[in-house]
Coordinates of C-alpha atoms in Angstrom, one line a residue:
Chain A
X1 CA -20.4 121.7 122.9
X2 CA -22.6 123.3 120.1
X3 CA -24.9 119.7 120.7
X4 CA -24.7 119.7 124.4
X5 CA -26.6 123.0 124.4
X6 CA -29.2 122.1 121.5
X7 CA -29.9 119.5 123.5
X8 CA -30.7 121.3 126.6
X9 CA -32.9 123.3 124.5
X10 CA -34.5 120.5 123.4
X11 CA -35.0 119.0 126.3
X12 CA -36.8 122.3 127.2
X13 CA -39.1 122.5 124.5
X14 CA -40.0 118.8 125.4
X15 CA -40.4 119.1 128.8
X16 CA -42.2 122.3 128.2
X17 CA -44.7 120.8 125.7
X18 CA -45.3 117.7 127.8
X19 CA -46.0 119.8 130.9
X20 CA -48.3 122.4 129.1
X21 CA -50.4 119.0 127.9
X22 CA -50.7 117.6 131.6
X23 CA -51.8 121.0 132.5
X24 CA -54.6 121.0 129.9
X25 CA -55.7 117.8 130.8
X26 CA -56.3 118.6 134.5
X27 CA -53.3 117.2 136.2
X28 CA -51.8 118.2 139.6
X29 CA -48.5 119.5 140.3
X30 CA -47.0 116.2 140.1
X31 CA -48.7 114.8 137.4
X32 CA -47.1 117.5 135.8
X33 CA -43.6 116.8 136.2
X34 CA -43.7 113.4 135.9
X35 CA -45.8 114.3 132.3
X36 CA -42.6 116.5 131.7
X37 CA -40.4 114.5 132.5
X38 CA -41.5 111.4 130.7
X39 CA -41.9 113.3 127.5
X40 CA -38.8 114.6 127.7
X41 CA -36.8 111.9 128.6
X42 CA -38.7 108.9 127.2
X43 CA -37.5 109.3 123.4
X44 CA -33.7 108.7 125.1
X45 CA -34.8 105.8 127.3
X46 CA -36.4 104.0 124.2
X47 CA -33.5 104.4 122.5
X48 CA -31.1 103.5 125.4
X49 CA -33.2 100.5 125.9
X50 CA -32.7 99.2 122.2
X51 CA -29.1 99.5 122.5
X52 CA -28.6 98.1 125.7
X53 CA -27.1 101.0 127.1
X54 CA -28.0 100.5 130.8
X55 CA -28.9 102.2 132.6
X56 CA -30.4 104.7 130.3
X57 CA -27.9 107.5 129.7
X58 CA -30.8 110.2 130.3
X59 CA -31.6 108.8 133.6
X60 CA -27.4 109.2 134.6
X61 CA -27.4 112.9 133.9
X62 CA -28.7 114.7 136.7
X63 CA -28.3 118.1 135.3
X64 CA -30.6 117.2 132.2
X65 CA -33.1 115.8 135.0
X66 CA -33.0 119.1 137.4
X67 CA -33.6 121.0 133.9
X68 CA -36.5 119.2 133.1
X69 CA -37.9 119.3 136.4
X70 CA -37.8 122.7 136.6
X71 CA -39.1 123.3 132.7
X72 CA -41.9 121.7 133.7
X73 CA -42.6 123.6 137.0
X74 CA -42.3 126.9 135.5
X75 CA -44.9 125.7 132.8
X76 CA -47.3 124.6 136.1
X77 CA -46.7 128.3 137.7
X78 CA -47.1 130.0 134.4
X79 CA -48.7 128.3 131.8
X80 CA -51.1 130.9 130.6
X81 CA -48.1 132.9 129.5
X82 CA -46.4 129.8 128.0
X83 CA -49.0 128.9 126.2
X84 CA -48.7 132.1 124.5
X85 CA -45.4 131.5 123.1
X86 CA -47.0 129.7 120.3
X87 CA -44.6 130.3 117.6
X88 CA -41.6 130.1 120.0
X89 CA -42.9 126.8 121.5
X90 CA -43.3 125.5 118.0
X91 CA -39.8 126.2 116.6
X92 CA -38.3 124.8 120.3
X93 CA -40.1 121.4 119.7
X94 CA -38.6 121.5 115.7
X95 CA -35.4 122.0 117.3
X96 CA -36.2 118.8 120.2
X97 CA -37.0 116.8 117.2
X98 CA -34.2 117.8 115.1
X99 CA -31.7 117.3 117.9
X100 CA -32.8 113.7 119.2
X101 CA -33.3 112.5 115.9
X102 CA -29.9 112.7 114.7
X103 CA -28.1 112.3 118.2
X104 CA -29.9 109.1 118.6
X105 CA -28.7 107.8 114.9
X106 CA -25.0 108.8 115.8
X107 CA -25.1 107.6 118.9
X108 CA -26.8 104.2 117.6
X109 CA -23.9 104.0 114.9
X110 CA -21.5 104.6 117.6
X111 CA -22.7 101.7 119.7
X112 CA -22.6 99.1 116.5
X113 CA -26.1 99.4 114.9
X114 CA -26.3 99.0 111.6
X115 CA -27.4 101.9 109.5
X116 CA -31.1 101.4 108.5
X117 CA -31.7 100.2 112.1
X118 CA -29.3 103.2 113.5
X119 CA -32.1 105.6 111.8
X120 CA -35.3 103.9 112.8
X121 CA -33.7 104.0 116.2
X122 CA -33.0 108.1 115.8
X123 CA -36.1 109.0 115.0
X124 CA -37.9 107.1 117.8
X125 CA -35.5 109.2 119.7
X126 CA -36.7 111.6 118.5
X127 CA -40.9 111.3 118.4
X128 CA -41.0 108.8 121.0
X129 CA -41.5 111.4 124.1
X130 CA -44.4 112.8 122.6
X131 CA -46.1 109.2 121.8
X132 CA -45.6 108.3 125.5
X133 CA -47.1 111.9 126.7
X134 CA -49.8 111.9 123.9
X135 CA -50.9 108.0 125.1
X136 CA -50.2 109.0 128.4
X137 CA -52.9 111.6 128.1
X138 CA -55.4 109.4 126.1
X139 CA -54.9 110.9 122.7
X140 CA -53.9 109.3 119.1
X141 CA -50.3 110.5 118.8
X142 CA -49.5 113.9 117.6
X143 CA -46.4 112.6 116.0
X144 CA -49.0 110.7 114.1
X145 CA -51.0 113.2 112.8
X146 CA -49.5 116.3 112.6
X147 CA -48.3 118.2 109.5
X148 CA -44.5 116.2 108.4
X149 CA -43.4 115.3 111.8
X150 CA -42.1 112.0 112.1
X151 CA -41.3 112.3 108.4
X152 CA -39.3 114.8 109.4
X153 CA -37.2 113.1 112.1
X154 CA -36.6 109.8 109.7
X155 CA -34.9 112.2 107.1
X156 CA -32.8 113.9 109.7
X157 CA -31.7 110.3 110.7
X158 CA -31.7 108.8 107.0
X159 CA -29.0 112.3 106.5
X160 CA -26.6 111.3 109.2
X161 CA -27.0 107.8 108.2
X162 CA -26.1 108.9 104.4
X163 CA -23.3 111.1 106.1
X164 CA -21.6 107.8 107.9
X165 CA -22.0 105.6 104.8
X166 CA -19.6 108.5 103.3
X167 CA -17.6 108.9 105.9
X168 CA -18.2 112.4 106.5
X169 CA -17.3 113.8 110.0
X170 CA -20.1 112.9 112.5
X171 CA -20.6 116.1 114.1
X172 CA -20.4 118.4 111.0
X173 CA -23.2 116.1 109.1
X174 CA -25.4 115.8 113.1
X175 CA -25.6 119.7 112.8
X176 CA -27.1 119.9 109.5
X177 CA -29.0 116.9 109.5
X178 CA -30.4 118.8 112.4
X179 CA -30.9 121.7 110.8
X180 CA -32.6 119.9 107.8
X181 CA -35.2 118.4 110.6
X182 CA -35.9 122.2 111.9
X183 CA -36.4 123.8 108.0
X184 CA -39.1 120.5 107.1
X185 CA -40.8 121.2 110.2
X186 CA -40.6 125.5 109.8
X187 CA -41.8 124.6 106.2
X188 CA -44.3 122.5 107.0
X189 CA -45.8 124.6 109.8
X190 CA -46.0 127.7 107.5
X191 CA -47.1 126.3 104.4
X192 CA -49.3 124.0 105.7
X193 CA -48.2 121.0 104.6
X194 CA -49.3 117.9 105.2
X195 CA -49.4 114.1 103.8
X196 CA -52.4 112.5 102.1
X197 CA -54.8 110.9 103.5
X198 CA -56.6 107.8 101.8
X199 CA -59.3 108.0 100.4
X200 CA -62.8 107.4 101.1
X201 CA -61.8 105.8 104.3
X202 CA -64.6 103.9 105.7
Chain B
X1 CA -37.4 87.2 154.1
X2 CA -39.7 90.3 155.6
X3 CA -39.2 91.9 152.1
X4 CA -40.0 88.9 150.0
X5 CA -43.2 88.3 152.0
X6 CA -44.1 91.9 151.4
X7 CA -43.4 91.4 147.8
X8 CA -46.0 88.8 147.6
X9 CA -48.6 90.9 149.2
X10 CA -47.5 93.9 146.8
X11 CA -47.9 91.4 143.7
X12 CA -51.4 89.9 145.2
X13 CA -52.6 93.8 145.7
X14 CA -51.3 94.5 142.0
X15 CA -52.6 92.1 140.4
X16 CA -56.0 92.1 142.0
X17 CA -56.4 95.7 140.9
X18 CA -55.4 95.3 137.4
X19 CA -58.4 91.7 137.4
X20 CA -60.6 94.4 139.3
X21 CA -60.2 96.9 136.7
X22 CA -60.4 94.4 133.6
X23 CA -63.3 93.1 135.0
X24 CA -65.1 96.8 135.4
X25 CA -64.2 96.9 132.0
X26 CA -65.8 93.8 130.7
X27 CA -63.0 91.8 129.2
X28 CA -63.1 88.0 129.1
X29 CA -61.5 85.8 131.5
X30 CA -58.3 85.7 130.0
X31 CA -58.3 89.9 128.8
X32 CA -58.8 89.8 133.3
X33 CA -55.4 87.5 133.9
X34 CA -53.3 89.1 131.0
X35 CA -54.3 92.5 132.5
X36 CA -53.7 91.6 136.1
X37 CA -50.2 89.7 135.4
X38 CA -49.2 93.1 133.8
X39 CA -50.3 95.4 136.2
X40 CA -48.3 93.2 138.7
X41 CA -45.4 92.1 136.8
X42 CA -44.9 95.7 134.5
X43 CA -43.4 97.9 136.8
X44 CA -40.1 95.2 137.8
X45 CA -39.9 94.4 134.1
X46 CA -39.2 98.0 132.9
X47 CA -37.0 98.1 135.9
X48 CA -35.2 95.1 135.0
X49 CA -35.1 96.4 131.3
X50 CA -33.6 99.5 132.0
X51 CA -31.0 97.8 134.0
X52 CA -30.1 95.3 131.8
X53 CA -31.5 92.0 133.8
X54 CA -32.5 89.8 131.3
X55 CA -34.9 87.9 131.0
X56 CA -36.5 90.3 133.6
X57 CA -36.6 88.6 137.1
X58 CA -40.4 88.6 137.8
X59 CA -40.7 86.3 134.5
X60 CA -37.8 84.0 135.8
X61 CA -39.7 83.4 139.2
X62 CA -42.7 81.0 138.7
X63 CA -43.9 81.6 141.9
X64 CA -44.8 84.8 141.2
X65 CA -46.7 84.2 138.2
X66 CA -48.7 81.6 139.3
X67 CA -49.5 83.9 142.6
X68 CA -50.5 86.7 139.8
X69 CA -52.7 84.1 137.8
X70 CA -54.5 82.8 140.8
X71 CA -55.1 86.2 142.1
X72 CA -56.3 87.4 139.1
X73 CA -59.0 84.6 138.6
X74 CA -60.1 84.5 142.0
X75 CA -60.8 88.2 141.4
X76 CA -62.6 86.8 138.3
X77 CA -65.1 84.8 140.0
X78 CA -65.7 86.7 143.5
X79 CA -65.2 90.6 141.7
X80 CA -68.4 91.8 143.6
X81 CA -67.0 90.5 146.7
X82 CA -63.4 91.9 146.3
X83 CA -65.0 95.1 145.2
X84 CA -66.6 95.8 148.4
X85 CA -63.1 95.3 150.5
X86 CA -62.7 99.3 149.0
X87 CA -60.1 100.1 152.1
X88 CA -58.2 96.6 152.1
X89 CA -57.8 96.5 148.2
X90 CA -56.6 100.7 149.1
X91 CA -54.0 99.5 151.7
X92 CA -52.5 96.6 150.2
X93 CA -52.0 98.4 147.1
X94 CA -50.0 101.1 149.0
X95 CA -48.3 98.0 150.1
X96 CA -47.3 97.4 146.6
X97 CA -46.6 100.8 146.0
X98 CA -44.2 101.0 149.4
X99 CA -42.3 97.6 148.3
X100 CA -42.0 98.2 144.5
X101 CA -40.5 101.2 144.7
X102 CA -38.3 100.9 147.7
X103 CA -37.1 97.1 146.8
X104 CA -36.6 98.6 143.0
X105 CA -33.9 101.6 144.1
X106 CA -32.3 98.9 145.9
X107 CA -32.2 96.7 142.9
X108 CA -31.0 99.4 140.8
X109 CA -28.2 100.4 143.3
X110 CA -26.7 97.1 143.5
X111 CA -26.6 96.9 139.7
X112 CA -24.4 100.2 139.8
X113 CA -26.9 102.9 138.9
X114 CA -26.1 106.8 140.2
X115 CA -28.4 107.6 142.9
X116 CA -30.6 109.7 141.0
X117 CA -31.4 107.3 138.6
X118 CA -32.0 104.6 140.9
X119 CA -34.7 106.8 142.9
X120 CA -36.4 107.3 138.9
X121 CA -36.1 104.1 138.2
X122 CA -37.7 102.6 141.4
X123 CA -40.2 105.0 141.3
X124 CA -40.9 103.3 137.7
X125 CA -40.9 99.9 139.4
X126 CA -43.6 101.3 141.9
X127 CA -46.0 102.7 139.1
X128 CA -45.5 101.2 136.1
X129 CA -47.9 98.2 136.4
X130 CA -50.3 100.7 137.5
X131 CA -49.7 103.1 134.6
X132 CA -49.6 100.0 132.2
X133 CA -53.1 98.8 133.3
X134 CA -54.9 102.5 132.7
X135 CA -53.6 102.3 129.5
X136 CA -54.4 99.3 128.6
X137 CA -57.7 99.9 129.6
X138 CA -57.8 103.4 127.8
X139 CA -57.6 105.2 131.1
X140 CA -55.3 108.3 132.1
X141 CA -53.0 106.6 134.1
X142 CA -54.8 106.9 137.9
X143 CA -51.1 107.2 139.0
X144 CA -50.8 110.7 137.8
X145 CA -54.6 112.2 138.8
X146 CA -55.1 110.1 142.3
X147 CA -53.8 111.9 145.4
X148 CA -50.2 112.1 145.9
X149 CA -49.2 108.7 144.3
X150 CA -45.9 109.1 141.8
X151 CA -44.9 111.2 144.8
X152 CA -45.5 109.0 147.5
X153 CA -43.3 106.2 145.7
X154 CA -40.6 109.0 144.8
X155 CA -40.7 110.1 148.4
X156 CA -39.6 106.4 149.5
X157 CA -37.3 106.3 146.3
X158 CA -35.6 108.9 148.0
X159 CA -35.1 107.8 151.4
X160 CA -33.6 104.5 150.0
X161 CA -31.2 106.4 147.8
X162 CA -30.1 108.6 151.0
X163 CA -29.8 106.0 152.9
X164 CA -27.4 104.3 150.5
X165 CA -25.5 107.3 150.3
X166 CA -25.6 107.5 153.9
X167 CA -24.3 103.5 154.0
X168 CA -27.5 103.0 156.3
X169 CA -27.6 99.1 156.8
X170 CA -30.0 98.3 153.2
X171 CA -32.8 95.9 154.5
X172 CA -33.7 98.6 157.3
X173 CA -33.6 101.6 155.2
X174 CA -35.7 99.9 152.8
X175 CA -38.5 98.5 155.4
X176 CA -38.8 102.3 156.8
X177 CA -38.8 103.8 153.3
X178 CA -41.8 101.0 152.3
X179 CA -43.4 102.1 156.0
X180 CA -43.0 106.1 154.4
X181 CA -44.9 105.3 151.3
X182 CA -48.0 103.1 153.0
X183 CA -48.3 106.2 155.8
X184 CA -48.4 108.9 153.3
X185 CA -50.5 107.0 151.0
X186 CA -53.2 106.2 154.0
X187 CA -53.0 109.8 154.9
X188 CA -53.1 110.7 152.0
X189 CA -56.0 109.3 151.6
X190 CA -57.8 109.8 154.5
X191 CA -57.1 113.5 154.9
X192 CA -58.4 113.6 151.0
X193 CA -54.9 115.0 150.2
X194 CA -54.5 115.8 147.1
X195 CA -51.6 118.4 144.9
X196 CA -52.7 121.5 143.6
X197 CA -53.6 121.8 139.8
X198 CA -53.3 124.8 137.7
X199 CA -55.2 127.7 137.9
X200 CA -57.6 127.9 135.2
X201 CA -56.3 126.1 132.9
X202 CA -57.5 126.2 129.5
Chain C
X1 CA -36.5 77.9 105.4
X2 CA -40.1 77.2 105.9
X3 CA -40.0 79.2 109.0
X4 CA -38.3 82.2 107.1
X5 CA -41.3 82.2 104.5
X6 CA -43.7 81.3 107.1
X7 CA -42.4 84.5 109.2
X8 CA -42.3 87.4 106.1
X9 CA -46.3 85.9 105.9
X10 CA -47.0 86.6 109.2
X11 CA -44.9 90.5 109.6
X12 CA -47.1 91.5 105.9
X13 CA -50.0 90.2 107.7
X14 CA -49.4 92.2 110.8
X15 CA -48.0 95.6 108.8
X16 CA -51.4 95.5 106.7
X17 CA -53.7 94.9 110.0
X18 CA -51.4 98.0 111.4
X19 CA -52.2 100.1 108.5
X20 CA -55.6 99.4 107.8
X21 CA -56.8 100.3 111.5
X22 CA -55.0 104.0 110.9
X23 CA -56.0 104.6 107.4
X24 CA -59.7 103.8 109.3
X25 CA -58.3 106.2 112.3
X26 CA -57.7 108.7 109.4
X27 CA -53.6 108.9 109.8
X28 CA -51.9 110.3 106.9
X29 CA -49.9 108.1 104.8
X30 CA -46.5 108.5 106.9
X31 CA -48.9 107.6 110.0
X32 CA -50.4 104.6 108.0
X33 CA -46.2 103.5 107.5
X34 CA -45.3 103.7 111.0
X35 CA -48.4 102.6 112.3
X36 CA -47.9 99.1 110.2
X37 CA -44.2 99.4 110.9
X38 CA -45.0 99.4 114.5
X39 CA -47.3 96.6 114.3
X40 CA -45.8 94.4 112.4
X41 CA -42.4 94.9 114.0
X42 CA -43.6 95.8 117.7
X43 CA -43.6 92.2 119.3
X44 CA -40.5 91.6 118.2
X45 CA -38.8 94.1 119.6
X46 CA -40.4 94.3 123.0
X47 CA -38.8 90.5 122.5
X48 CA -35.5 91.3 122.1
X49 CA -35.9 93.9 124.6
X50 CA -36.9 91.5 127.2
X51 CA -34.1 89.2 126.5
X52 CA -31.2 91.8 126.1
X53 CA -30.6 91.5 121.8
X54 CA -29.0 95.0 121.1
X55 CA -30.5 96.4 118.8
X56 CA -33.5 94.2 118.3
X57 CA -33.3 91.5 115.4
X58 CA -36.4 93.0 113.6
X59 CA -34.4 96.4 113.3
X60 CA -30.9 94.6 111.7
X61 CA -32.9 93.2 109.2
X62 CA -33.2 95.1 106.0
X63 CA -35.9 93.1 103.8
X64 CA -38.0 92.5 107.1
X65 CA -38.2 96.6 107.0
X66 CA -38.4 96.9 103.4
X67 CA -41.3 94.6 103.5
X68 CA -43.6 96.3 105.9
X69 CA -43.2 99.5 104.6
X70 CA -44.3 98.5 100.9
X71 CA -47.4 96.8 102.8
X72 CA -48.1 99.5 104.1
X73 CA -48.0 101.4 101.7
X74 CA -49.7 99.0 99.4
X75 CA -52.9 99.0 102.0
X76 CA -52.7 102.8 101.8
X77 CA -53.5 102.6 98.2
X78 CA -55.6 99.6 98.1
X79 CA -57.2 100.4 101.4
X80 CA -61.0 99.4 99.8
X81 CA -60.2 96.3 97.8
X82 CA -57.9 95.1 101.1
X83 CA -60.7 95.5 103.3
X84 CA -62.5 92.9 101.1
X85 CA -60.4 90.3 102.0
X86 CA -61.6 89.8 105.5
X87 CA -61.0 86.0 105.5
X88 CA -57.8 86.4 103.6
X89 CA -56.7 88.7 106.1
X90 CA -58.1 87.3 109.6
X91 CA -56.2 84.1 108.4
X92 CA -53.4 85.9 108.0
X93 CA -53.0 87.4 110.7
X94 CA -53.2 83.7 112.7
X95 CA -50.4 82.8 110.8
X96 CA -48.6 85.8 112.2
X97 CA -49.5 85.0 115.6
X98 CA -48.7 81.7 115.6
X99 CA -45.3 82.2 113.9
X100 CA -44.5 84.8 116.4
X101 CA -45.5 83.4 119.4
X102 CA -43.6 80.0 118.8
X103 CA -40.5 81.3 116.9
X104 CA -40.4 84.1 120.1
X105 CA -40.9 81.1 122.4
X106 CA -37.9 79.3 120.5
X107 CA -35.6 82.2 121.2
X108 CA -35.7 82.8 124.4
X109 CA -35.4 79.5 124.8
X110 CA -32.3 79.6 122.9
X111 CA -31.5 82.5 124.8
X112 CA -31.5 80.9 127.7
X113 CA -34.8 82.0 129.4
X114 CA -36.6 80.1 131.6
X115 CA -39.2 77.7 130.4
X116 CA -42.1 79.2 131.8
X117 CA -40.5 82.6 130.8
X118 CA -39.7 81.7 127.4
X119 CA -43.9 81.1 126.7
X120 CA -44.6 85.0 128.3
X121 CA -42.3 86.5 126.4
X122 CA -43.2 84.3 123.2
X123 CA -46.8 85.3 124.2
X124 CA -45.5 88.8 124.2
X125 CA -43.9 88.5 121.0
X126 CA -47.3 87.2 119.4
X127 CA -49.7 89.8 120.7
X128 CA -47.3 93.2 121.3
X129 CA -47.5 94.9 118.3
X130 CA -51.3 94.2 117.9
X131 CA -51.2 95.5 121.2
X132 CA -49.3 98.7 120.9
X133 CA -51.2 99.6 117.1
X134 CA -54.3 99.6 119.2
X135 CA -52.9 101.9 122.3
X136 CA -51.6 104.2 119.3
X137 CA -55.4 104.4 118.2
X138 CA -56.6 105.0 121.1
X139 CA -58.9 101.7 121.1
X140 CA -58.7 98.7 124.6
X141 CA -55.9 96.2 122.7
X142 CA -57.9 93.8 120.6
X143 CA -56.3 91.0 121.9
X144 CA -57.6 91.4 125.4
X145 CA -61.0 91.4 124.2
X146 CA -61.3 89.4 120.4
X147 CA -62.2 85.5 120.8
X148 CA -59.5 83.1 122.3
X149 CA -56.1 85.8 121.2
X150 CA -53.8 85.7 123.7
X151 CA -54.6 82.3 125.3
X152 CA -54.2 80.7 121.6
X153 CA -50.8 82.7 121.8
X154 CA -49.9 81.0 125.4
X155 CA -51.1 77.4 123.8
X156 CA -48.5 77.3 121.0
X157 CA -45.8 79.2 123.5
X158 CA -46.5 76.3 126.0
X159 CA -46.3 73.7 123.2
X160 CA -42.9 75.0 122.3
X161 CA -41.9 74.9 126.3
X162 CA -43.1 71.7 126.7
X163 CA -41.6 70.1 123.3
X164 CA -38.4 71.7 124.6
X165 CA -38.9 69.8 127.8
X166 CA -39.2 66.6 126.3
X167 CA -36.2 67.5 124.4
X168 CA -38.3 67.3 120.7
X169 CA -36.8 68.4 117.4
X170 CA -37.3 72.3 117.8
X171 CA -38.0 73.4 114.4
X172 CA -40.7 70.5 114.4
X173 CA -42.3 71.3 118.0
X174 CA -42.7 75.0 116.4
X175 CA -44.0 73.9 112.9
X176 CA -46.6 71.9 115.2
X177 CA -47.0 74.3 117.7
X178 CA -47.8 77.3 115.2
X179 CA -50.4 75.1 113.5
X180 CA -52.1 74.7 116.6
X181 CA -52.6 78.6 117.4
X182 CA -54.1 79.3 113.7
X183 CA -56.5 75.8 114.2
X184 CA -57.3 77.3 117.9
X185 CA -57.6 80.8 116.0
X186 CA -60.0 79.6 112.9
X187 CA -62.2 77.8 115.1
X188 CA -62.2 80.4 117.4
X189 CA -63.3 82.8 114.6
X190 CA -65.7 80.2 113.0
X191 CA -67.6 78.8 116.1
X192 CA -67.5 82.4 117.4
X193 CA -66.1 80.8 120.6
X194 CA -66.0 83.7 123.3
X195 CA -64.1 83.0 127.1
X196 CA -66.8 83.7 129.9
X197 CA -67.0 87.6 131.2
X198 CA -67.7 88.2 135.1
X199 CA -71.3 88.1 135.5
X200 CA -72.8 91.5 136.8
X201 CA -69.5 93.5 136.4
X202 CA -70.6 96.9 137.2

């Protein structure tokens, strides 16, 4: 219940981020939603896809499609205002990333994967929307670059992984790997952080 | 036996495109069939792997892939001659468009997909090859910028997936719905159609 | 047992190409991970994805992961002294195509793919990841432009198709047929063998 409606909200902030991107880059209406959509939708269907879960879960769900649709419709109509919501767009996006990242590690355990695999597969649930909307719109992935982000996801899947070796109950350990995944990103946001770089590279 | 001599013409137009677009962007022979196969053959194979078919159909079906190859190198050789048949190359891609997306809902339907997801995932079968080829060749997908193209195939997506719900006989609702997506892809064209963007976006 | 060594060659060959073009692209180190994870990793997967192994064999397999992420990380630190090695790593990374292409051939033979089937998708399984690390950088894959790639990939897949044919010893027909992509690679490299481009491509 508490993870159905984190992951409307993060499929909000995802369709919301990859709209407001299609809209900077010039798109139409359509171009738009379909942006929206695909970044919203496409860390699930990787994930679906590597399971053999067919077909993809996200794609079954027509109330998570209408939402997106319509996220990314209200972003067309009133992106200037949207893009104003910095800060709230931000923490939205931490939460997207949080929530896919450890759904997509339990559900991957639940459907036989084994752990280390399980958590490779929950975080590309949970940066994989925004690598398809950042190639999408011809720039080096985001996910790569920016301050702790896929970093980020792999310890919220690594924590639920950790949680199922234990045998902890699922749920409890999804919410606070979660929550773990929204604090790195909040941190890293605010202070700044970010990974080396090499050196001198040529 | 309409449909699969549509197909053909759909995987011809496909393929010359993507050989047409390699070429334009100097790659060798080979870089010219690998991106033409793709831009033919990409859109069934996500289909086919987001419904479970494996090995994906168009690989299984020689025929096709040697059509795709040929095409591809006879684009090769005569590119300044196929480049000046502008409004042939335009209609028989809307060809491929109409048939991709159509034939894929139906493909999806009959492998026990909901409705909704069948129209997304034929509208993936109708664009993907398309969207593959742009990025390929470092392009923003020309299926979300040109004038009413995602929309077109989602437009004939649709019809198919009323239809079934409708228990309309399947071969005709999928020969009108191909017909939908080649007329507003030619009017589209024609009348310079094209979706609104955002107002001044930043 | 050969084929196992011959293999962990090919994926540290592939995770260091990955990380070497982001550390270049300026990625920080978690980019530089996941960018030679992706590489090293990536043709496999779209494999298994293509033939319907859930979750992909390169995922289940602990030391494979283990491997490319202390590559990467190795090249991260050593960036400058790996460079160097141009030879040592070109040569490499023939290895790694070769091994890909004809073990990926092999299993989708075993899988029971079609012949002509089983040498795309070991084509794919030789040339994907190189592919998708090049997408991720924003660069026109590589192996749709670099001297004789992909078409050395399709030679050793067809050797393997045609060895399986003629109902050859398998793990002989892929020793063979792997040797003949890095010969067809090395000369390719020294000769500076190029395939033809279309004359006046505008």
């Amino acid at each position: 219940m508490l993870l159905t409606a984190l992951e409307f909200l993060g499929l909000v902030a995802f369709a919301a981020s990859g709209a407001l991107a299609a809209v900077r880059a010039r798109l139409d209406v359509f171009g738009v939603v379909v942006v929206g959509l695909t970044t919203a939708l496409g860390g699930g269907v990787m994930r679906d896809v590597m399971l053999g879960i067919h077909p993809p879960t996200s794609l079954r769900n027509w109330p998570y499609l209408a939402t997106c649709a319509v996220t990314a419709l209200t972003v067309f109509v009133f992106h200037p205002q949207v893009a104003r919501l910095r800060r709230g767009m931000l923490l939205a996006d931490a939460l997207g990333l949080g929530v896919f990242a450890t759904a997509g590690t339990t559900t991957a355990l639940n459907y036989g994967a084994p752990v280390y695999a399980a958590c490779l597969i929950g975080m590309t649930s949970g940066i994989g929307g925004g690598a398809v909307r950042d190639l999408l719109l011809r720039e080096i992935p985001l996910v790569l670059r920016r301050e702790i982000y896929a970093v980020a996801a792999l310890a919220g899947a690594t924590l639920v992984g950790v949680g199922y070796v234990l045998r902890l109950p699922s749920a409890a350990t999804t919410v606070v790997a979660a929550a773990v995944v929204v604090a790195l990103r909040v941190l890293a946001l605010w202070r700044r952080w970010n990974a080396p770089v090499a050196k001198d590279a040529s």
